[in-house]
XYZ file of C-alpha atoms in Angstrom:
257
model
C -4.241 -58.705 22.624
C -5.040 -58.545 26.321
C -2.274 -57.885 28.837
C -2.332 -57.872 32.623
C 0.888 -56.278 33.882
C 2.146 -56.359 37.473
C -1.379 -56.610 38.868
C -1.697 -56.368 42.652
C -4.960 -56.894 44.492
C -5.590 -57.006 48.244
C -8.911 -57.809 49.862
C -9.883 -56.326 53.250
C -6.660 -54.295 53.609
C -5.698 -53.384 57.150
C -7.997 -55.953 58.743
C -7.364 -59.362 60.289
C -8.954 -60.841 57.153
C -6.544 -59.112 54.771
C -5.763 -61.261 51.743
C -3.149 -60.500 49.104
C -4.550 -62.409 46.134
C -2.441 -61.023 43.287
C 1.140 -59.846 43.707
C 2.733 -58.588 40.469
C 0.566 -60.924 38.408
C 1.266 -60.983 34.660
C -0.718 -62.587 31.861
C -0.885 -62.075 28.093
C -3.688 -63.463 25.941
C -3.208 -63.330 22.188
C -5.976 -62.488 19.740
C -8.059 -65.511 18.790
C -7.116 -67.671 21.756
C -9.746 -69.729 23.561
C -8.356 -69.993 27.078
C -9.730 -72.454 29.642
C -8.956 -71.467 33.240
C -9.173 -73.958 36.102
C -8.251 -73.816 39.771
C -9.562 -74.429 43.259
C -11.877 -72.028 45.078
C -10.011 -68.875 46.051
C -7.291 -69.378 43.437
C -8.082 -66.086 41.692
C -10.039 -67.272 38.637
C -13.151 -65.140 39.032
C -11.203 -62.223 40.490
C -9.108 -62.200 37.321
C -12.277 -62.030 35.203
C -13.658 -59.234 37.401
C -10.437 -57.260 37.003
C -10.608 -57.624 33.218
C -14.286 -56.608 33.113
C -13.835 -53.748 35.599
C -16.139 -55.207 38.261
C -13.300 -54.750 40.753
C -10.311 -52.406 40.606
C -6.660 -53.393 40.776
C -4.637 -51.781 43.558
C -1.773 -51.341 41.115
C -0.637 -52.545 37.713
C -2.057 -52.174 34.217
C -4.679 -53.811 32.041
C -4.021 -53.243 28.339
C -6.127 -54.057 25.274
C -4.102 -53.799 22.060
C -1.761 -51.423 23.886
C -4.549 -49.204 25.218
C -4.586 -48.811 28.991
C -8.098 -49.583 30.291
C -7.097 -49.987 33.949
C -9.236 -47.035 35.084
C -11.958 -47.398 32.467
C -15.395 -47.921 34.040
C -16.997 -51.342 33.704
C -19.952 -50.131 31.606
C -17.509 -48.689 29.079
C -15.567 -51.948 28.882
C -18.773 -53.856 28.159
C -18.824 -52.312 24.694
C -15.892 -54.534 23.762
C -16.474 -57.437 26.182
C -19.299 -59.984 26.244
C -19.811 -61.873 29.522
C -21.874 -64.952 30.357
C -22.344 -65.779 34.039
C -22.841 -69.001 35.986
C -26.408 -68.024 36.854
C -28.559 -68.052 33.669
C -30.700 -65.309 35.222
C -27.846 -62.789 35.185
C -27.396 -62.616 31.421
C -31.018 -61.949 30.500
C -34.031 -59.923 31.655
C -36.614 -62.472 32.895
C -39.651 -60.172 32.708
C -38.992 -59.280 29.090
C -39.600 -61.394 26.008
C -36.929 -63.038 23.878
C -37.560 -60.360 21.263
C -37.111 -57.554 23.797
C -33.956 -59.136 25.220
C -32.412 -59.517 21.783
C -33.362 -55.957 20.859
C -31.518 -54.648 23.913
C -28.454 -56.760 23.109
C -28.613 -55.621 19.487
C -28.365 -51.990 20.615
C -25.436 -52.532 22.979
C -23.054 -49.583 22.968
C -25.444 -47.332 21.045
C -27.337 -44.317 22.289
C -31.034 -44.845 23.064
C -33.305 -42.141 21.719
C -37.074 -41.744 22.047
C -37.835 -44.301 19.361
C -39.119 -47.823 19.885
C -36.729 -50.192 21.610
C -38.009 -53.157 19.607
C -37.327 -53.084 15.885
C -39.987 -55.269 14.298
C -38.142 -55.408 10.998
C -35.389 -57.354 12.782
C -37.654 -60.136 14.063
C -36.986 -62.485 11.153
C -33.240 -61.888 11.476
C -33.447 -62.729 15.181
C -35.326 -65.920 14.345
C -32.561 -66.923 11.933
C -29.991 -66.318 14.679
C -31.928 -68.530 17.088
C -32.733 -71.375 14.706
C -29.213 -72.936 14.655
C -29.370 -73.319 18.444
C -31.836 -76.155 17.912
C -33.848 -75.273 21.026
C -37.033 -73.998 19.379
C -36.485 -70.449 20.628
C -37.208 -69.020 17.182
C -40.883 -69.917 17.763
C -41.009 -68.236 21.180
C -40.096 -64.665 20.297
C -42.915 -63.237 22.426
C -42.330 -65.574 25.388
C -40.926 -64.066 28.576
C -37.390 -65.276 29.171
C -38.166 -66.079 32.816
C -40.345 -68.970 31.693
C -37.538 -70.651 29.726
C -35.375 -73.484 31.037
C -31.917 -72.739 32.386
C -30.288 -74.187 29.285
C -32.456 -72.125 26.948
C -31.664 -68.962 28.899
C -27.943 -69.690 28.884
C -27.986 -70.365 25.151
C -29.820 -67.078 24.637
C -27.310 -65.265 26.877
C -24.444 -66.702 24.818
C -26.006 -65.532 21.582
C -26.839 -62.085 22.989
C -23.277 -61.584 24.242
C -21.966 -61.761 20.667
C -24.732 -59.960 18.751
C -22.613 -56.811 18.515
C -18.904 -56.794 17.597
C -16.812 -57.596 20.675
C -13.125 -58.235 21.246
C -13.429 -60.650 24.157
C -15.951 -63.145 25.474
C -15.786 -63.923 29.186
C -17.401 -67.175 30.358
C -17.679 -67.371 34.136
C -18.482 -71.041 34.906
C -21.357 -70.740 32.456
C -22.271 -74.459 32.568
C -21.987 -74.977 36.342
C -25.705 -74.463 37.068
C -26.898 -76.782 34.297
C -27.621 -80.503 34.264
C -24.981 -82.659 32.489
C -26.903 -83.093 29.223
C -27.709 -79.383 28.917
C -24.141 -78.467 29.855
C -22.872 -80.558 26.926
C -25.224 -78.723 24.561
C -24.081 -75.333 25.849
C -20.398 -76.272 25.496
C -20.905 -77.427 21.905
C -22.738 -74.177 21.213
C -19.955 -72.196 22.904
C -17.314 -73.852 20.749
C -19.313 -73.153 17.592
C -19.825 -69.474 18.453
C -16.143 -68.988 19.303
C -15.087 -70.529 16.006
C -17.634 -68.665 13.893
C -17.102 -65.286 15.527
C -13.333 -65.800 15.929
C -13.625 -64.038 19.277
C -10.898 -64.196 21.915
C -12.418 -66.156 24.802
C -11.579 -66.759 28.461
C -13.567 -69.565 30.084
C -13.387 -70.299 33.808
C -14.645 -73.786 34.555
C -14.582 -76.418 37.295
C -15.141 -79.132 34.702
C -11.636 -80.434 33.968
C -12.804 -82.407 30.931
C -14.211 -79.271 29.325
C -10.966 -77.445 30.072
C -8.991 -80.177 28.311
C -11.351 -80.774 25.368
C -12.171 -77.169 24.477
C -9.972 -74.226 23.600
C -6.350 -73.931 22.509
C -4.829 -72.844 25.832
C -5.202 -74.098 29.408
C -4.220 -72.196 32.550
C -4.368 -73.481 36.113
C -4.564 -70.873 38.869
C -3.430 -71.319 42.480
C -3.103 -68.621 45.141
C -3.164 -65.840 42.565
C -0.553 -67.397 40.263
C -0.692 -69.296 36.982
C 1.047 -72.540 37.989
C 0.294 -74.275 34.685
C 0.053 -72.749 31.215
C -0.245 -74.992 28.150
C -0.820 -73.735 24.604
C -1.111 -75.317 21.172
C 0.312 -78.821 20.860
C 1.152 -78.950 24.561
C -2.492 -78.228 25.327
C -3.680 -80.912 22.901
C -1.484 -83.571 24.506
C -2.562 -82.933 28.097
C -5.049 -85.338 29.688
C -7.756 -84.832 32.283
C -5.960 -87.286 34.594
C -2.848 -85.103 34.591
C -4.857 -82.042 35.612
C -6.594 -84.019 38.341
C -3.221 -85.227 39.678
C -2.009 -81.632 40.024
C -5.261 -80.715 41.775
C -4.780 -83.553 44.242
C -1.172 -82.551 44.943
C -2.257 -78.957 45.641
C -5.026 -80.209 47.904
C -2.549 -82.255 49.960
C -0.171 -79.285 50.229
C -3.041 -77.127 51.503
C -3.899 -79.729 54.153
C -7.214 -80.823 52.592
């Protein structure tokens, strides 16, 4: 279980551009939930992910994982239990390294590197079997540099790599936003399959309202650092994209847009 308790976060404190984004923000995410998070720009979606991953620090409050306080734990330590896929396909992989080398690095996540070889050749066939269900032909490109792959192929690889070692949470930061519509559909279907197979607690920030409605078992809408909508279970299943869009439009009018 992930808990954010009384989180406060100010940007540019003491300046004319000071922004209080979170003020005593609270959120609990139960094990096994697949949470879709939507909201306008500046609503706090990505900042919330960065707080969870340790990319930014909270000014006050607590972040708890199964009761353990990780508020002051460094980001590289949190990555042992968190897998993250970014909007930019280039951020989740090493472009100048091959698929095999990328997967070898991901396979060793959280372990100590010695003076031995980074690539374990005896694992190649296992890696191929991991790639084959993706249906993108990556299993036949083990020695191809990742930088030469398409954006969709790289994002699919990043998704797979993020769950190669046991993790407690998967963080998806608008991971289909940079893809064309057809590829985005493939990546979302793959995402859903991985979440179900791995049974990993997942938080997905997306601007695609249809994805937010169709995927996952909980939907949260953020606005000005608050969760103004939170639907779980049957309530989530019954909500329609048109309803979410209506709320978006109402917020836009209130903000003078």
